mmCIF file of C-alpha atoms and ligand atoms in Angstrom:
data_model
loop_
_atom_site.group_PDB
_atom_site.id
_atom_site.type_symbol
_atom_site.label_atom_id
_atom_site.label_comp_id
_atom_site.label_asym_id
_atom_site.label_seq_id
_atom_site.Cartn_x
_atom_site.Cartn_y
_atom_site.Cartn_z
ATOM 1 C CA MET C 1 51.095 -12.413 110.575
ATOM 2 C CA ASN C 2 51.589 -12.120 114.222
ATOM 3 C CA VAL C 3 54.329 -10.898 116.510
ATOM 4 C CA ALA C 4 55.507 -14.785 117.006
ATOM 5 C CA SER C 5 56.091 -15.159 113.414
ATOM 6 C CA ILE C 6 58.209 -11.804 112.955
ATOM 7 C CA LEU C 7 60.261 -12.797 115.747
ATOM 8 C CA HIS C 8 60.852 -16.213 114.466
ATOM 9 C CA GLN C 9 62.339 -14.414 111.435
ATOM 10 C CA LYS C 10 64.471 -11.782 113.106
ATOM 11 C CA GLY C 11 65.049 -13.738 116.345
ATOM 12 C CA ARG C 12 64.533 -12.403 120.189
ATOM 13 C CA ALA C 13 67.654 -10.465 121.139
ATOM 14 C CA VAL C 14 66.622 -7.469 122.721
ATOM 15 C CA THR C 15 69.553 -4.690 123.340
ATOM 16 C CA THR C 16 69.082 -3.739 127.048
ATOM 17 C CA VAL C 17 70.812 -1.143 129.512
ATOM 18 C CA SER C 18 70.615 -0.681 133.161
ATOM 19 C CA PRO C 19 68.681 2.490 134.573
ATOM 20 C CA SER C 20 72.118 3.712 135.829
ATOM 21 C CA ALA C 21 73.880 3.754 132.389
ATOM 22 C CA THR C 22 74.843 7.002 131.105
ATOM 23 C CA LEU C 23 72.979 8.982 127.923
ATOM 24 C CA LEU C 24 76.436 8.714 126.232
ATOM 25 C CA GLU C 25 76.758 4.935 126.723
ATOM 26 C CA VAL C 26 73.125 4.486 125.366
ATOM 27 C CA ALA C 27 74.011 6.640 122.423
ATOM 28 C CA THR C 28 77.147 4.632 121.982
ATOM 29 C CA LYS C 29 75.024 1.536 121.932
ATOM 30 C CA LEU C 30 72.447 2.853 119.411
ATOM 31 C CA ALA C 31 75.277 3.774 117.087
ATOM 32 C CA ALA C 32 76.958 0.702 117.479
ATOM 33 C CA LYS C 33 73.833 -1.495 116.618
ATOM 34 C CA ARG C 34 72.357 0.672 114.301
ATOM 35 C CA ILE C 35 69.214 0.832 116.015
ATOM 36 C CA GLY C 36 66.827 3.390 117.517
ATOM 37 C CA ALA C 37 66.151 2.528 121.168
ATOM 38 C CA VAL C 38 67.062 0.254 123.900
ATOM 39 C CA VAL C 39 64.819 -1.369 126.828
ATOM 40 C CA VAL C 40 65.811 -0.331 130.294
ATOM 41 C CA VAL C 41 65.778 -3.465 132.478
ATOM 42 C CA GLU C 42 66.264 -3.156 136.110
ATOM 43 C CA THR C 43 68.315 -5.577 138.587
ATOM 44 C CA GLY C 44 66.137 -8.585 138.760
ATOM 45 C CA GLY C 45 65.063 -8.513 135.248
ATOM 46 C CA ARG C 46 61.994 -6.130 135.521
ATOM 47 C CA LEU C 47 61.209 -3.927 132.509
ATOM 48 C CA GLY C 48 61.907 -0.543 134.035
ATOM 49 C CA GLY C 49 61.337 1.797 130.652
ATOM 50 C CA ILE C 50 62.245 2.577 127.491
ATOM 51 C CA ILE C 51 64.878 5.161 125.862
ATOM 52 C CA SER C 52 64.888 6.166 121.940
ATOM 53 C CA GLU C 53 67.154 8.366 120.246
ATOM 54 C CA ARG C 54 64.587 11.157 120.401
ATOM 55 C CA ASP C 55 64.888 11.101 124.119
ATOM 56 C CA ILE C 56 68.488 11.972 123.796
ATOM 57 C CA ILE C 57 67.971 14.464 121.379
ATOM 58 C CA ARG C 58 65.405 16.224 123.595
ATOM 59 C CA ALA C 59 67.627 15.918 126.458
ATOM 60 C CA LEU C 60 70.429 17.390 124.551
ATOM 61 C CA ALA C 61 68.273 20.223 123.087
ATOM 62 C CA THR C 62 66.890 21.256 126.610
ATOM 63 C CA ASN C 63 70.136 20.714 128.758
ATOM 64 C CA GLY C 64 73.136 20.734 126.564
ATOM 65 C CA HIS C 65 75.848 18.096 126.249
ATOM 66 C CA ASP C 66 76.403 17.754 129.851
ATOM 67 C CA CYS C 67 73.355 15.705 129.974
ATOM 68 C CA LEU C 68 75.416 13.086 128.177
ATOM 69 C CA SER C 69 76.836 12.073 131.622
ATOM 70 C CA ARG C 70 73.303 11.845 133.219
ATOM 71 C CA PRO C 71 71.629 8.529 134.038
ATOM 72 C CA VAL C 72 69.112 6.906 131.635
ATOM 73 C CA SER C 73 66.511 6.898 134.472
ATOM 74 C CA GLU C 74 66.124 10.483 134.345
ATOM 75 C CA VAL C 75 65.110 10.448 130.744
ATOM 76 C CA MET C 76 63.381 7.356 129.873
ATOM 77 C CA THR C 77 59.848 6.774 129.532
ATOM 78 C CA ARG C 78 58.757 4.398 132.523
ATOM 79 C CA ASP C 79 55.408 3.945 131.018
ATOM 80 C CA VAL C 80 56.149 1.171 128.458
ATOM 81 C CA VAL C 81 53.581 0.013 126.226
ATOM 82 C CA ILE C 82 54.187 -3.622 125.279
ATOM 83 C CA CYS C 83 52.889 -6.258 122.631
ATOM 84 C CA GLN C 84 52.306 -9.865 122.786
ATOM 85 C CA GLU C 85 53.085 -12.745 120.546
ATOM 86 C CA ALA C 86 49.657 -13.223 119.355
ATOM 87 C CA ASP C 87 49.228 -9.439 118.520
ATOM 88 C CA THR C 88 48.819 -9.094 114.483
ATOM 89 C CA LEU C 89 50.535 -6.677 112.263
ATOM 90 C CA ASP C 90 47.586 -4.460 111.909
ATOM 91 C CA GLU C 91 47.331 -4.148 115.730
ATOM 92 C CA LEU C 92 51.219 -3.121 115.776
ATOM 93 C CA MET C 93 50.381 -0.664 113.148
ATOM 94 C CA ALA C 94 47.745 0.820 115.186
ATOM 95 C CA MET C 95 49.474 0.971 118.188
ATOM 96 C CA MET C 96 52.510 2.584 117.005
ATOM 97 C CA THR C 97 50.448 5.160 114.828
ATOM 98 C CA ALA C 98 48.089 6.232 117.725
ATOM 99 C CA ARG C 99 50.847 6.121 120.171
ATOM 100 C CA ARG C 100 53.448 7.830 117.843
ATOM 101 C CA PHE C 101 56.499 5.691 118.784
ATOM 102 C CA ARG C 102 58.439 3.400 116.796
ATOM 103 C CA HIS C 103 59.211 0.577 119.220
ATOM 104 C CA LEU C 104 57.206 -2.224 121.047
ATOM 105 C CA PRO C 105 58.884 -4.795 123.371
ATOM 106 C CA VAL C 106 57.372 -8.071 123.473
ATOM 107 C CA VAL C 107 56.598 -9.532 126.794
ATOM 108 C CA THR C 108 55.475 -13.161 127.556
ATOM 109 C CA ASP C 109 54.582 -14.556 131.026
ATOM 110 C CA ASP C 110 56.703 -11.100 132.314
ATOM 111 C CA SER C 111 59.655 -11.650 130.687
ATOM 112 C CA LEU C 112 61.006 -9.549 127.716
ATOM 113 C CA VAL C 113 61.461 -12.098 124.609
ATOM 114 C CA GLY C 114 61.789 -9.532 121.853
ATOM 115 C CA ILE C 115 61.300 -5.999 120.385
ATOM 116 C CA ILE C 116 59.360 -4.883 117.327
ATOM 117 C CA SER C 117 60.261 -1.635 115.482
ATOM 118 C CA ILE C 118 58.585 0.377 112.827
ATOM 119 C CA GLY C 119 61.164 -0.910 110.570
ATOM 120 C CA ASP C 120 59.994 -4.739 111.100
ATOM 121 C CA VAL C 121 56.441 -3.629 110.799
ATOM 122 C CA VAL C 122 56.892 -1.638 107.301
ATOM 123 C CA LYS C 123 59.128 -4.768 105.938
ATOM 124 C CA HIS C 124 56.417 -7.329 106.809
ATOM 125 C CA HIS C 125 53.627 -5.129 105.804
ATOM 126 C CA VAL C 126 55.017 -4.715 102.475
ATOM 127 C CA ALA C 127 55.862 -8.254 101.821
ATOM 128 C CA GLU C 128 52.053 -9.058 102.632
ATOM 129 C CA VAL C 129 51.035 -6.340 100.146
ATOM 130 C CA GLU C 130 53.344 -7.746 97.444
ATOM 131 C CA MET C 131 51.931 -11.269 98.163
ATOM 132 C CA GLU C 132 48.383 -10.020 97.641
ATOM 133 C CA ALA C 133 49.176 -8.207 94.645
ATOM 134 C CA THR C 134 50.987 -11.172 92.951
ATOM 135 C CA ALA C 135 47.836 -13.326 94.050
ATOM 136 C CA MET C 136 45.369 -10.789 92.472
ATOM 137 C CA ARG C 137 47.417 -10.620 89.137
ATOM 138 C CA GLU C 138 47.556 -14.515 88.998
ATOM 139 C CA TYR C 139 43.770 -14.716 89.746
ATOM 140 C CA ILE C 140 43.115 -12.022 86.857
ATOM 141 C CA THR C 141 45.530 -13.882 84.467
ATOM 142 C CA HIS C 142 44.051 -17.120 84.794
ATOM 143 C CA SER C 143 40.605 -16.326 85.104
HETATM 144 P P1 AMP X 201 60.401 6.417 119.119
HETATM 145 O O1 AMP X 201 59.521 6.636 118.194
HETATM 146 O O2 AMP X 201 60.208 4.707 119.346
HETATM 147 O O3 AMP X 201 61.761 6.881 118.974
HETATM 148 O O4 AMP X 201 60.020 7.035 120.421
HETATM 149 C C1 AMP X 201 59.485 8.257 120.601
HETATM 150 C C2 AMP X 201 58.885 8.264 122.165
HETATM 151 O O5 AMP X 201 58.383 7.460 122.609
HETATM 152 C C3 AMP X 201 60.308 8.429 123.224
HETATM 153 O O6 AMP X 201 59.991 9.405 123.857
HETATM 154 C C4 AMP X 201 60.222 6.891 123.743
HETATM 155 O O7 AMP X 201 60.877 6.773 125.205
HETATM 156 C C5 AMP X 201 58.943 6.564 123.858
HETATM 157 N N1 AMP X 201 58.569 5.348 123.482
HETATM 158 C C6 AMP X 201 59.076 4.385 122.478
HETATM 159 N N2 AMP X 201 58.628 3.185 122.466
HETATM 160 C C7 AMP X 201 57.836 3.365 123.306
HETATM 161 C C8 AMP X 201 56.887 2.093 123.992
HETATM 162 N N3 AMP X 201 56.755 1.099 123.556
HETATM 163 N N4 AMP X 201 56.296 2.505 125.082
HETATM 164 C C9 AMP X 201 56.110 3.802 125.717
HETATM 165 N N5 AMP X 201 56.867 4.657 125.162
HETATM 166 C C10 AMP X 201 57.591 4.576 123.908
#
């Protein structure tokens, strides 16, 4: 299982915001779409950063609710780790575990073509483990 096949099942839509969107706008979008992070895209389509619910919680805890009117650009993570369509499920799990984040934008030829969350990774990992267990049970039953 690789990123391309996960995207084939879940689709390639990515929720994005501009760097000037406010934290309140981002929080509203995260709640409406029931997601944990949005990708920040600059004018011209360049990947500018990523902002997750954790960044908003941290900003609230540090600066109070006044921060909700501040722009995303002040809070987002600029150094975004991305993945590619050929990356495997195991590689994604290793990246997310080592770096302690739950979202990986997918980039092909400098274009944003999808996003993989830890929910996607767990779902497909469980499916793989279940398939292996079924195959093992069948092997034992018929041998
Ligand atoms: P998350 O676990 O995805 O909610 O994110 C935890 C922290 O890691 C937040 O500060 C995010 O901005 C940051 N983060 C999330 N995904 C990435 C990524 N792909 N590359 C770099 N930083 C990230």
